[in-house]
mmCIF file of C-alpha atoms in Angstrom:
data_model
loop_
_atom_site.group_PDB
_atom_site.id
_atom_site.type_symbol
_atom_site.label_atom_id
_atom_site.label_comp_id
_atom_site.label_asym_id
_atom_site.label_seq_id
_atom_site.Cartn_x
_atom_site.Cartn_y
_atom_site.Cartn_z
ATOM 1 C CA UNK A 1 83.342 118.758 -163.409
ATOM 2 C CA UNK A 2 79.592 119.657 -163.436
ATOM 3 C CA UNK A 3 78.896 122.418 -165.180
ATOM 4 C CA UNK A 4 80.851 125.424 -166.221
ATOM 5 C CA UNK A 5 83.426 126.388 -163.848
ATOM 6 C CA UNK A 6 82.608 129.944 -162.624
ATOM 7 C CA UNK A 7 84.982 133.497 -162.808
ATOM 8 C CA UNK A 8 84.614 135.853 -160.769
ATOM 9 C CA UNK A 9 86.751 139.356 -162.437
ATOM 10 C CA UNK A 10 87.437 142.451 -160.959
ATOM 11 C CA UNK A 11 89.006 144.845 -162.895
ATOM 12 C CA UNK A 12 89.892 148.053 -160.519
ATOM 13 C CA UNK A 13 90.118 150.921 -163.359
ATOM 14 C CA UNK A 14 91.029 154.641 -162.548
ATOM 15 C CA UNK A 15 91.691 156.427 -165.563
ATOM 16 C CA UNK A 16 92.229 153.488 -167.852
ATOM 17 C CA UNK A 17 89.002 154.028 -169.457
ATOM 18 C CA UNK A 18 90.554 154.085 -172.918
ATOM 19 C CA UNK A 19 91.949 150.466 -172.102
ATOM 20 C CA UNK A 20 88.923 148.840 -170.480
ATOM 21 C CA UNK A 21 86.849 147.383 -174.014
ATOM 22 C CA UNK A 22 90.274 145.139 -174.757
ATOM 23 C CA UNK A 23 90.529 143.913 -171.066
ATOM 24 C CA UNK A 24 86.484 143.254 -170.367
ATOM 25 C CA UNK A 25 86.417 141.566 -173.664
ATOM 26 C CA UNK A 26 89.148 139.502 -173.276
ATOM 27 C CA UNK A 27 87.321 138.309 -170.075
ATOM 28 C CA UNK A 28 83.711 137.981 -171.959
ATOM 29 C CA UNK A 29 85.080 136.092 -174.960
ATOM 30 C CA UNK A 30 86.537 133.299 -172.535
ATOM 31 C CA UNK A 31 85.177 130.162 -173.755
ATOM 32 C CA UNK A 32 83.909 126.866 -171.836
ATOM 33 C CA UNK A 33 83.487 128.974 -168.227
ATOM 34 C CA UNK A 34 80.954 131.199 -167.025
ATOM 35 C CA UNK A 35 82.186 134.396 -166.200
ATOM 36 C CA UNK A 36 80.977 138.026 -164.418
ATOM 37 C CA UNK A 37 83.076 141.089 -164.586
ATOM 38 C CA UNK A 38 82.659 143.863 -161.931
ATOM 39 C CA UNK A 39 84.651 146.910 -162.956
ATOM 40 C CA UNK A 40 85.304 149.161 -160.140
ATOM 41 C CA UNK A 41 86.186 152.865 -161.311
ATOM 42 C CA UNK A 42 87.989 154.391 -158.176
ATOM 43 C CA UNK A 43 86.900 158.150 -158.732
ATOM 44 C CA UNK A 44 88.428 158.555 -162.359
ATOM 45 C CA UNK A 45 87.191 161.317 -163.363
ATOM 46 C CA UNK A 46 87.912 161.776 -166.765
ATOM 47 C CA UNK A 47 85.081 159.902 -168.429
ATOM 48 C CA UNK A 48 86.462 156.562 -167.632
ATOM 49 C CA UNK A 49 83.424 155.656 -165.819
ATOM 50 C CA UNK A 50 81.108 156.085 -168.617
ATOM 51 C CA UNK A 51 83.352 153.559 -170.627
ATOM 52 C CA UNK A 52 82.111 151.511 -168.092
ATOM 53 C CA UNK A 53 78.263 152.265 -167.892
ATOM 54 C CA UNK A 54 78.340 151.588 -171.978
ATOM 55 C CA UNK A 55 80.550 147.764 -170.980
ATOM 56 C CA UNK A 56 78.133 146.729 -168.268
ATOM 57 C CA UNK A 57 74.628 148.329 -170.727
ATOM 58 C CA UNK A 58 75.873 145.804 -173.542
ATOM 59 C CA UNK A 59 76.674 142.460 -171.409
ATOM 60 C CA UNK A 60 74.936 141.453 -168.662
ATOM 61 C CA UNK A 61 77.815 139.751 -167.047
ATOM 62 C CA UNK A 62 79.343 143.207 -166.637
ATOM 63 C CA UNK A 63 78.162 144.854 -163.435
ATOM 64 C CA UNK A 64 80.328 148.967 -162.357
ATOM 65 C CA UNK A 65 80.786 149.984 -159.010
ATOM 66 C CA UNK A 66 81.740 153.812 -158.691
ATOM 67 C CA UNK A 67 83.847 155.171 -155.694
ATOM 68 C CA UNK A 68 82.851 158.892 -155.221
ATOM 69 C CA UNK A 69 85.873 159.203 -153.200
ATOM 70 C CA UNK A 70 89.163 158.035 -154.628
ATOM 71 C CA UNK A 71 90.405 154.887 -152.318
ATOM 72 C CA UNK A 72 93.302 153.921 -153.693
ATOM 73 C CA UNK A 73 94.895 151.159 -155.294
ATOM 74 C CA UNK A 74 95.051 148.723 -152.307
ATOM 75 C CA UNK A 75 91.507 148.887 -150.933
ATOM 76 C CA UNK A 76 90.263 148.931 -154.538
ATOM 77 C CA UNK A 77 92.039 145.981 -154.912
ATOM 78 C CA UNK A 78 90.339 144.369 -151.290
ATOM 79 C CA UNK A 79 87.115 145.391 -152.443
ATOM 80 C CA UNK A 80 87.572 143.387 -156.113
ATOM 81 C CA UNK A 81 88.550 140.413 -154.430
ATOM 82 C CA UNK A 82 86.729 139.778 -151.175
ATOM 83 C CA UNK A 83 82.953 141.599 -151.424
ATOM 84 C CA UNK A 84 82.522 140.278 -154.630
ATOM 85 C CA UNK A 85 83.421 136.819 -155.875
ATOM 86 C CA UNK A 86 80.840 134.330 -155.056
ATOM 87 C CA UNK A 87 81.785 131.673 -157.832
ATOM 88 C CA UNK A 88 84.476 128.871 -157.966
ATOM 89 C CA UNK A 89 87.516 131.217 -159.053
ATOM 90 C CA UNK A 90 88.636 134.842 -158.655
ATOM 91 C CA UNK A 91 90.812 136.633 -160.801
ATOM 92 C CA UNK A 92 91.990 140.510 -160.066
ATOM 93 C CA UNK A 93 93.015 142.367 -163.177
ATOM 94 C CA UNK A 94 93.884 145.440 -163.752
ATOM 95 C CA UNK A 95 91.935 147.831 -166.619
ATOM 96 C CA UNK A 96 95.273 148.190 -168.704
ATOM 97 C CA UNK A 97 95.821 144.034 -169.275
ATOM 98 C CA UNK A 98 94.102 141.277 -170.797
ATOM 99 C CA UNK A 99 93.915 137.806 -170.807
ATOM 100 C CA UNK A 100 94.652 135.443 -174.004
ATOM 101 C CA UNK A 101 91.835 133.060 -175.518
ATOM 102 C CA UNK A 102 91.283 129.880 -173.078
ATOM 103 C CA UNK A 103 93.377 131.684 -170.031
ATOM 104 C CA UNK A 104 90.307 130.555 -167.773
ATOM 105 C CA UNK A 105 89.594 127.449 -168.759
ATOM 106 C CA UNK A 106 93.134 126.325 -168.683
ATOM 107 C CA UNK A 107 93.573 126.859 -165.154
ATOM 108 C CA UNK A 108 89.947 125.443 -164.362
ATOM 109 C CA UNK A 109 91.566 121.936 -165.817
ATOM 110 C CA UNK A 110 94.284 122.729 -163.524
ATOM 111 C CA UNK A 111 92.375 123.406 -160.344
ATOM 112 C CA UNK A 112 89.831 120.721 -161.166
ATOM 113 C CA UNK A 113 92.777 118.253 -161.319
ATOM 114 C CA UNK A 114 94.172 118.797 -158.332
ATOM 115 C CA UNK A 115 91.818 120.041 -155.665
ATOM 116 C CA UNK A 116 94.846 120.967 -153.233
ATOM 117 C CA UNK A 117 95.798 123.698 -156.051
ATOM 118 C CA UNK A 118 94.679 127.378 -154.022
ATOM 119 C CA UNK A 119 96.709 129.263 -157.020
ATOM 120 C CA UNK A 120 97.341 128.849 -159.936
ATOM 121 C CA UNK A 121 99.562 131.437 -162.764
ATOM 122 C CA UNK A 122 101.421 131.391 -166.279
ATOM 123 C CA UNK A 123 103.118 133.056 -167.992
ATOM 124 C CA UNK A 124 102.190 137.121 -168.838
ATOM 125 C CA UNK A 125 103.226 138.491 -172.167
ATOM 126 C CA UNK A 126 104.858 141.943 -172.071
ATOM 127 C CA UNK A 127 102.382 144.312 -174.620
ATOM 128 C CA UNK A 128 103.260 147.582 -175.784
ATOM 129 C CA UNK A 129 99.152 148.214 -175.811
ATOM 130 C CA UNK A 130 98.984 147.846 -179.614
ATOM 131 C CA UNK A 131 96.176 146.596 -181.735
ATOM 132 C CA UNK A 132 96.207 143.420 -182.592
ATOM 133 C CA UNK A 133 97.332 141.429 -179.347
ATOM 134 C CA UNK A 134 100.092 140.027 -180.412
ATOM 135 C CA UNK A 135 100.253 136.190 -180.739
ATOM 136 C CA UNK A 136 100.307 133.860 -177.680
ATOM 137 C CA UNK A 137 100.488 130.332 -176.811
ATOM 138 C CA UNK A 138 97.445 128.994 -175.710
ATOM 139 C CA UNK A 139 97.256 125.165 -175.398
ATOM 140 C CA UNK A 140 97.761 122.542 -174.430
ATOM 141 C CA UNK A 141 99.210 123.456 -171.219
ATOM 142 C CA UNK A 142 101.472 121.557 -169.402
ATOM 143 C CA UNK A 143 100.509 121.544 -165.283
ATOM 144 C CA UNK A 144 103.132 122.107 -163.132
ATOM 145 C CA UNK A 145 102.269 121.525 -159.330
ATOM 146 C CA UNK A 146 104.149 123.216 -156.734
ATOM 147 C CA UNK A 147 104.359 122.234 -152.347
ATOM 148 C CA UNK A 148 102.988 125.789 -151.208
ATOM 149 C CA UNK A 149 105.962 126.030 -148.430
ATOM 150 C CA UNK A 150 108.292 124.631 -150.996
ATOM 151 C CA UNK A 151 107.442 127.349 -153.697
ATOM 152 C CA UNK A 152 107.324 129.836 -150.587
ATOM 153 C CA UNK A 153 111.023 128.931 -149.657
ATOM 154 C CA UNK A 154 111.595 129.594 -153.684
ATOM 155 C CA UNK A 155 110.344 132.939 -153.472
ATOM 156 C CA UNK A 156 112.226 133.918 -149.803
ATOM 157 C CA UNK A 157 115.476 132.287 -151.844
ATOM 158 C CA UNK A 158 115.443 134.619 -154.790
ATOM 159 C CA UNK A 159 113.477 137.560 -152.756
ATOM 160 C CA UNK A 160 111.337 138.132 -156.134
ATOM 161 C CA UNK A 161 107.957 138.294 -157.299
ATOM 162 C CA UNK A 162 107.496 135.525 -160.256
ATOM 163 C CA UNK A 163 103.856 135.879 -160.994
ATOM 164 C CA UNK A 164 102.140 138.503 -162.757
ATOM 165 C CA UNK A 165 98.547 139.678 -161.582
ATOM 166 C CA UNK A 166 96.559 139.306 -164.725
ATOM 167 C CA UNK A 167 97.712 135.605 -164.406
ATOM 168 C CA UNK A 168 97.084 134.644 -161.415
ATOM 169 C CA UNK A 169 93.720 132.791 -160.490
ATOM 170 C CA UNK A 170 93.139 132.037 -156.945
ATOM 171 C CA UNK A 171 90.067 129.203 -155.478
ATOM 172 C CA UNK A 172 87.403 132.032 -154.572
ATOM 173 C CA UNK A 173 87.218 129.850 -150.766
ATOM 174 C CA UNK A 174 90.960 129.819 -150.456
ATOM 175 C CA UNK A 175 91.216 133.793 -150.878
ATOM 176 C CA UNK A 176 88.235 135.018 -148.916
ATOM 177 C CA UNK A 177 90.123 132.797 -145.688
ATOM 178 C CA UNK A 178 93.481 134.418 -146.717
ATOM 179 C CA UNK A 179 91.925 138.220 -146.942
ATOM 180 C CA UNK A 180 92.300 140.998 -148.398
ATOM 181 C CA UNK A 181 95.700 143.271 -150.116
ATOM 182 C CA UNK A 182 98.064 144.864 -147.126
ATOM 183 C CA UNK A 183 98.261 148.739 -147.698
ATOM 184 C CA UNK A 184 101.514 148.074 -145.872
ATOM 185 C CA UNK A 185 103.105 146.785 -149.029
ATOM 186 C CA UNK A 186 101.702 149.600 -151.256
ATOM 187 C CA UNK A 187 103.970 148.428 -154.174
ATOM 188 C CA UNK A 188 104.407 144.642 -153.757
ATOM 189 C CA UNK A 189 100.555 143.875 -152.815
ATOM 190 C CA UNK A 190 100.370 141.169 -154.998
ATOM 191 C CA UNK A 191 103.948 139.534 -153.840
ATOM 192 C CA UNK A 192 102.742 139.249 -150.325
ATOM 193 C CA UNK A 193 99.479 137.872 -151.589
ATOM 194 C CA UNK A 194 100.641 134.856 -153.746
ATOM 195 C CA UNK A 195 102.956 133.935 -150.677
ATOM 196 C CA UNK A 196 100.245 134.391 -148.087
ATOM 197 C CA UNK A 197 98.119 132.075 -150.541
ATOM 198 C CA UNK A 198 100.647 129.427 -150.670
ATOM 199 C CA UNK A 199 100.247 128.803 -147.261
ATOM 200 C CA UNK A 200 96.665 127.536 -147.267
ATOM 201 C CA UNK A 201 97.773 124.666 -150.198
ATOM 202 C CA UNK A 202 100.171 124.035 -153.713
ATOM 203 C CA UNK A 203 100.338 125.991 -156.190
ATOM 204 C CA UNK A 204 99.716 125.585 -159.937
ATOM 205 C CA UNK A 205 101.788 126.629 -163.199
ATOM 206 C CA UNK A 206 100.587 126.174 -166.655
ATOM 207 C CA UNK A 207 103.949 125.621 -168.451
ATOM 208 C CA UNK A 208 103.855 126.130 -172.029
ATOM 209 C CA UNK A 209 101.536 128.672 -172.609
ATOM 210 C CA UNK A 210 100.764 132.346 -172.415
ATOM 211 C CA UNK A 211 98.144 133.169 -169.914
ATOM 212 C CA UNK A 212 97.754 137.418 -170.169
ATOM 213 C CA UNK A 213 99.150 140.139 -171.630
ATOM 214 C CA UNK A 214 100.478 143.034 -169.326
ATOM 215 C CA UNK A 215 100.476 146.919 -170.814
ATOM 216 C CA UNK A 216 103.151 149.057 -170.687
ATOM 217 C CA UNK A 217 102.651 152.586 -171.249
ATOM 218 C CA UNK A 218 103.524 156.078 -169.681
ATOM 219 C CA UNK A 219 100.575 155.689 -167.221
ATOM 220 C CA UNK A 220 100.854 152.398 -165.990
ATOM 221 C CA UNK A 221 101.311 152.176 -162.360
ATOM 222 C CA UNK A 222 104.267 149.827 -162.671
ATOM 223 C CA UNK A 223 105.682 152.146 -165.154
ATOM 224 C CA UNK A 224 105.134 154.970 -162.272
ATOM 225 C CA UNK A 225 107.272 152.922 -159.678
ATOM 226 C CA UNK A 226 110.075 152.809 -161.780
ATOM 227 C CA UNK A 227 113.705 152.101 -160.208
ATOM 228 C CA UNK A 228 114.772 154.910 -158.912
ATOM 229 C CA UNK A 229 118.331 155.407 -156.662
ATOM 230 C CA UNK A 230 119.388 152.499 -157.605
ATOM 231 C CA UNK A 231 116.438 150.503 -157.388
ATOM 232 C CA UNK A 232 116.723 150.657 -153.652
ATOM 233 C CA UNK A 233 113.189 151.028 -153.245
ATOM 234 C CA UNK A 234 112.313 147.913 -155.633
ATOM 235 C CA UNK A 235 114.841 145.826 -152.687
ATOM 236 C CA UNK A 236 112.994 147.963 -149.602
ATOM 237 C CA UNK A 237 109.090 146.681 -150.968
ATOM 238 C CA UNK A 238 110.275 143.520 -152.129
ATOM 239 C CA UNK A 239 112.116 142.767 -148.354
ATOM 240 C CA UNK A 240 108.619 144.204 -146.878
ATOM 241 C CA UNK A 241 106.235 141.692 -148.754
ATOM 242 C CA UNK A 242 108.370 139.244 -146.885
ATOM 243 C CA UNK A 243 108.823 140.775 -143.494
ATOM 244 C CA UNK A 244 105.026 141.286 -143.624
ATOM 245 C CA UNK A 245 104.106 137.450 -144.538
ATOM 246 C CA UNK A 246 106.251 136.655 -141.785
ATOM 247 C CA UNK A 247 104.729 138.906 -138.829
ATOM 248 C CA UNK A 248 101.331 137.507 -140.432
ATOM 249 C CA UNK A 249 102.046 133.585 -140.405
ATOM 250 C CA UNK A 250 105.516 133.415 -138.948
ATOM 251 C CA UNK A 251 103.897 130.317 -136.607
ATOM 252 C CA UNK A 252 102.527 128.508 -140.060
ATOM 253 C CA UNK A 253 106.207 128.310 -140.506
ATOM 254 C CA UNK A 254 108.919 126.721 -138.181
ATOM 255 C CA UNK A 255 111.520 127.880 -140.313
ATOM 256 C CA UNK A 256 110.312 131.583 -140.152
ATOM 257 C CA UNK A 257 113.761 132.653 -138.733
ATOM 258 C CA UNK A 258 115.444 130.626 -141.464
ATOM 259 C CA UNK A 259 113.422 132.023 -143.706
ATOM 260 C CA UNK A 260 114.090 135.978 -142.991
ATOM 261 C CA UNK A 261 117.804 135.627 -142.583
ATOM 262 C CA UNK A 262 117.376 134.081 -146.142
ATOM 263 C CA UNK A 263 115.218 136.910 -147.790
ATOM 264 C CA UNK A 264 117.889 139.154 -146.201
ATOM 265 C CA UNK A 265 120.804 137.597 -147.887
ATOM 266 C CA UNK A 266 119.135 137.818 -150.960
ATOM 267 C CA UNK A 267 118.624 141.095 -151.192
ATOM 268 C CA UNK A 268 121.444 142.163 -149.552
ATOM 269 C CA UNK A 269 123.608 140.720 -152.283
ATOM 270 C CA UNK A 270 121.121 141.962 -155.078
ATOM 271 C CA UNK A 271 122.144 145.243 -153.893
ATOM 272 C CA UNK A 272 125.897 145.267 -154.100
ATOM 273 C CA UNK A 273 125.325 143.286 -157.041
ATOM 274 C CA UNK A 274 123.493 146.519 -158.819
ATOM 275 C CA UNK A 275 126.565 148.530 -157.986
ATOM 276 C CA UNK A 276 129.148 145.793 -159.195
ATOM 277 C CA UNK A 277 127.358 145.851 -162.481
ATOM 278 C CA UNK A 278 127.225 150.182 -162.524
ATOM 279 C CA UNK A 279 131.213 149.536 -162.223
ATOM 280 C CA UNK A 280 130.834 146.745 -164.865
ATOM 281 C CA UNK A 281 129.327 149.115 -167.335
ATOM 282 C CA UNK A 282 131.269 151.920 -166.122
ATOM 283 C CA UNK A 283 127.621 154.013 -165.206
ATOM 284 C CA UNK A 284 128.830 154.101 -161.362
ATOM 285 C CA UNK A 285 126.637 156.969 -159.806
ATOM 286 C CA UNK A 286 127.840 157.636 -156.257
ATOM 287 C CA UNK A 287 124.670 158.553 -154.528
ATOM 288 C CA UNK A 288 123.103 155.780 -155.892
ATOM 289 C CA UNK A 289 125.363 153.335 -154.717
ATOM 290 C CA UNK A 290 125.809 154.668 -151.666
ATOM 291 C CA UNK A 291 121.943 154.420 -150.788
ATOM 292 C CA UNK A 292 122.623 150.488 -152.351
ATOM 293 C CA UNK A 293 124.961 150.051 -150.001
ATOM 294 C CA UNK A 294 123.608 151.251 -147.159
ATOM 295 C CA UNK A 295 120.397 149.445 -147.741
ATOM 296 C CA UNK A 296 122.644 146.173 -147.861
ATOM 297 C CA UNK A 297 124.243 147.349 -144.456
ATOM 298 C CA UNK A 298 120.904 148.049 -142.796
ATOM 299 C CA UNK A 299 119.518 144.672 -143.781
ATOM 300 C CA UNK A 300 122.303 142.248 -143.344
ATOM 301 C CA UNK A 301 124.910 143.876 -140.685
ATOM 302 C CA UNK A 302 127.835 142.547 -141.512
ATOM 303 C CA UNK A 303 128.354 143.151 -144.971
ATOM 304 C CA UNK A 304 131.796 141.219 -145.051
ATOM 305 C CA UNK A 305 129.790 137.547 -144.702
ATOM 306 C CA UNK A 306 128.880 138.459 -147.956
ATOM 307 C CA UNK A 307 130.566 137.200 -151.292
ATOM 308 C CA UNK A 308 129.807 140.480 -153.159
ATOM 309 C CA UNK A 309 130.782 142.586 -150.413
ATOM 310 C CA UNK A 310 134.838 141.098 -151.559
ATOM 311 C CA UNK A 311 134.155 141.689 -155.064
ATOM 312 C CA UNK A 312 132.578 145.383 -154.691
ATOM 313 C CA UNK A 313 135.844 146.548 -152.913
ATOM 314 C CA UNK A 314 137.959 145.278 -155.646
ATOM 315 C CA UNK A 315 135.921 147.096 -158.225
ATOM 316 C CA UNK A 316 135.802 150.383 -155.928
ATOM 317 C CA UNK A 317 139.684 149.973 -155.468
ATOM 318 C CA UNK A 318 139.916 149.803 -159.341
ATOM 319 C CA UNK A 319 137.547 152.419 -159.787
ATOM 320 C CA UNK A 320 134.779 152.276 -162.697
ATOM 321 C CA UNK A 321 137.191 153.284 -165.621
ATOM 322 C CA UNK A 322 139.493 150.063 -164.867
ATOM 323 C CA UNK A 323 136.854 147.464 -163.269
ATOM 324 C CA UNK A 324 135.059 146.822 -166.758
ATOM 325 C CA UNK A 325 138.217 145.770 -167.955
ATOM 326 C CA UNK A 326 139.684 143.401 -165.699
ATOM 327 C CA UNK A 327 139.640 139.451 -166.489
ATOM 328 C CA UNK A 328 138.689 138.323 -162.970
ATOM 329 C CA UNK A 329 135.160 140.841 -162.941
ATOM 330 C CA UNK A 330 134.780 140.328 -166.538
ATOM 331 C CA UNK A 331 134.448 136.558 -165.417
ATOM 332 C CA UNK A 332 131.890 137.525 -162.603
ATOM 333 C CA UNK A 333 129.717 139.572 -164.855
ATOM 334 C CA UNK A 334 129.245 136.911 -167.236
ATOM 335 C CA UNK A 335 128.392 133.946 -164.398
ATOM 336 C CA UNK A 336 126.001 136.715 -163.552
ATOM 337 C CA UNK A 337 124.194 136.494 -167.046
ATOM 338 C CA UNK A 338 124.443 132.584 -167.047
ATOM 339 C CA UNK A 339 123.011 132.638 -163.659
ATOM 340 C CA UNK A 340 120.382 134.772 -165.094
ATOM 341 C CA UNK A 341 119.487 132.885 -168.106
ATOM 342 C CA UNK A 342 119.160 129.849 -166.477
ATOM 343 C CA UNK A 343 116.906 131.499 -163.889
ATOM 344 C CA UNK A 344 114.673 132.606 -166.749
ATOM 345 C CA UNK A 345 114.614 129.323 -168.258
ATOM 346 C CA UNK A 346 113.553 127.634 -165.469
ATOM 347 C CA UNK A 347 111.074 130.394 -164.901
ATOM 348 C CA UNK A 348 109.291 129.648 -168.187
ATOM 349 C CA UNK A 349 109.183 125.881 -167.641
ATOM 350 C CA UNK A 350 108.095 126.064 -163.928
ATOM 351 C CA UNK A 351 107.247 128.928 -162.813
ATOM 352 C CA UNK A 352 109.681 129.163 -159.923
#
């Protein structure tokens, strides 16, 4: 490697101003990489900006770009990672996150290793926003290479998002070919993104370590999009990112076909799932399911090629004061929880 690899980091900030000195100096305080920081302030408002100003007048690295016109999360977003990158990596994240010490160089090792690596992630640490950052893992990390179509299939399998933004690094050459965020998927942006990525090379997963933290609090935009009915519109963006991938490189991939009646399965059977487990728990709410079910309906068709279709109808037959109760569900319910364990260990130690 000659040199120090080079970051490019945009950090899109409206009204996050509060947040901003943790998140730039994670980024600053990165050590064996040369980094700049461009925070882009999309019409705050509320003094956010001049957090900014006082970042970028004590570090030269840091550089603010002011909207006078609010443009939204999604061409924000375009703007952080296509007009301004010009070094080897770029890395989008948001004012209310951070990354841990050695984040960047880890995945330079990574990249440098294996020059068909276009992304590479870790793992994100849930953070209440709380000083101090609460302890992470940071090294050595263990690389984890991924197929890109492979680790696309994964994600049209489980019909989930499995890397965080503030961890995910992408080659600066690899995104500005692959293009900007898709206001179409207002919600799962950053889903459609990492798939659309995979299909220009592998991707990468340091295993092992902690690569950012992620904020919650009560103005986090996540926090904002919280599951509502259901969750039905978590399934609806989550079957979009996909639908969208596949109108935009549907002839990168012979098994495009394969591929949506997949996604569709998927999420189909995560929504009847949702109102097995409201029966489970006896929190049944009949709207709620109803929208679940009709979502399933409208993106599968038959509903009776499904597995939890069968088990749904016995639950509803019981109804939710007996279905909690009965041996055969109980025994569903907790495969469920196995299922999901093992998902999440596998999750930690690959990243898929």
């Amino acid at each position: 490697m000659l040199g120090l690899p080079t970051f490019d980091v945009a950090i899109p900030c409206y009204r996050y101003g509060a947040m901003l000195p943790t998140a730039v100096r994670s980024v600053l305080d990165q050590e064996g990489v040369e980094v700049r920081v461009r925070i882009i302030d999309d019409a705050s408002g509320d003094g956010s900006a001049d957090v900014a100003r006082e970042l970028a007048a004590a570090d030269p690295r840091v550089e603010v770009v002011e909207h006078a016109e609010n443009k939204g999360h999604i061409a924000t977003f375009t703007e952080g990672v296509i007009d301004f990158p010009t070094g080897d990596y770029t890395l989008l994240m948001s004012a209310d996150d951070a990354l841990t010490p050695g984040a960047l160089r880890r995945a330079a090792d990574l990249f440098h290793e294996r020059p068909d690596v276009v992304l590479v992630y870790g793992n994100a640490i849930d953070w209440d926003g709380s000083d101090p950052l609460p302890p992470a893992r940071t090294g050595p990390a263990r690389h984890v290479v991924h197929d890109g179509r492979e680790w696309l299939r994964r994600r049209f399998a489980i019909g989930a998002n499995c890397a965080a933004s503030p961890a995910v690094i992408t080659r600066t050459e690899t995104q500005q070919k692959a293009g900007g965020y898709d206001a179409k998927c207002l919600h799962t942006s950053d889903f459609e993104m990492w798939m659309r990525l995979s299909l220009y090379g592998s991707v990468g997963f340091l295993a092992d370590v902690d690569q950012a933290y992620c904020r919650g609090h009560g103005e986090n935009m996540s926090v904002q999009y919280e599951e509502r009915d259901g969750g039905v519109g978590d399934l609806r963006m989550r079957l979009l990112a996909c639908t969208v991938l596949l109108e935009k490189a549907g002839d990168m991939l012979p098994d495009a076909d394969k591929l949506d009646r997949t996604v569709r399965r998927r999420l189909a059977a995560d929504a009847l799932q949702r109102v097995s487990r409201s029966y489970d728990k006896g929190t049944a709410v009949e709207e709620a399911n109803a929208q679940l079910v009709a979502f399933a309906r409208e993106t599968v068709g038959d509903l009776a090629s499904l597995p939890e279709w069968h088990t749904l109808k016995l639950r509803e037959r019981l109804g939710p004061k007996v279905a909690h109760a009965v041996s055969p569900l109980v025994v569903t319910a907790a495969g469920r929880r196995v299922r999901q364990i093992w998902r999440d260990r596998r999750l930690d130690r690959a990243g898929v």
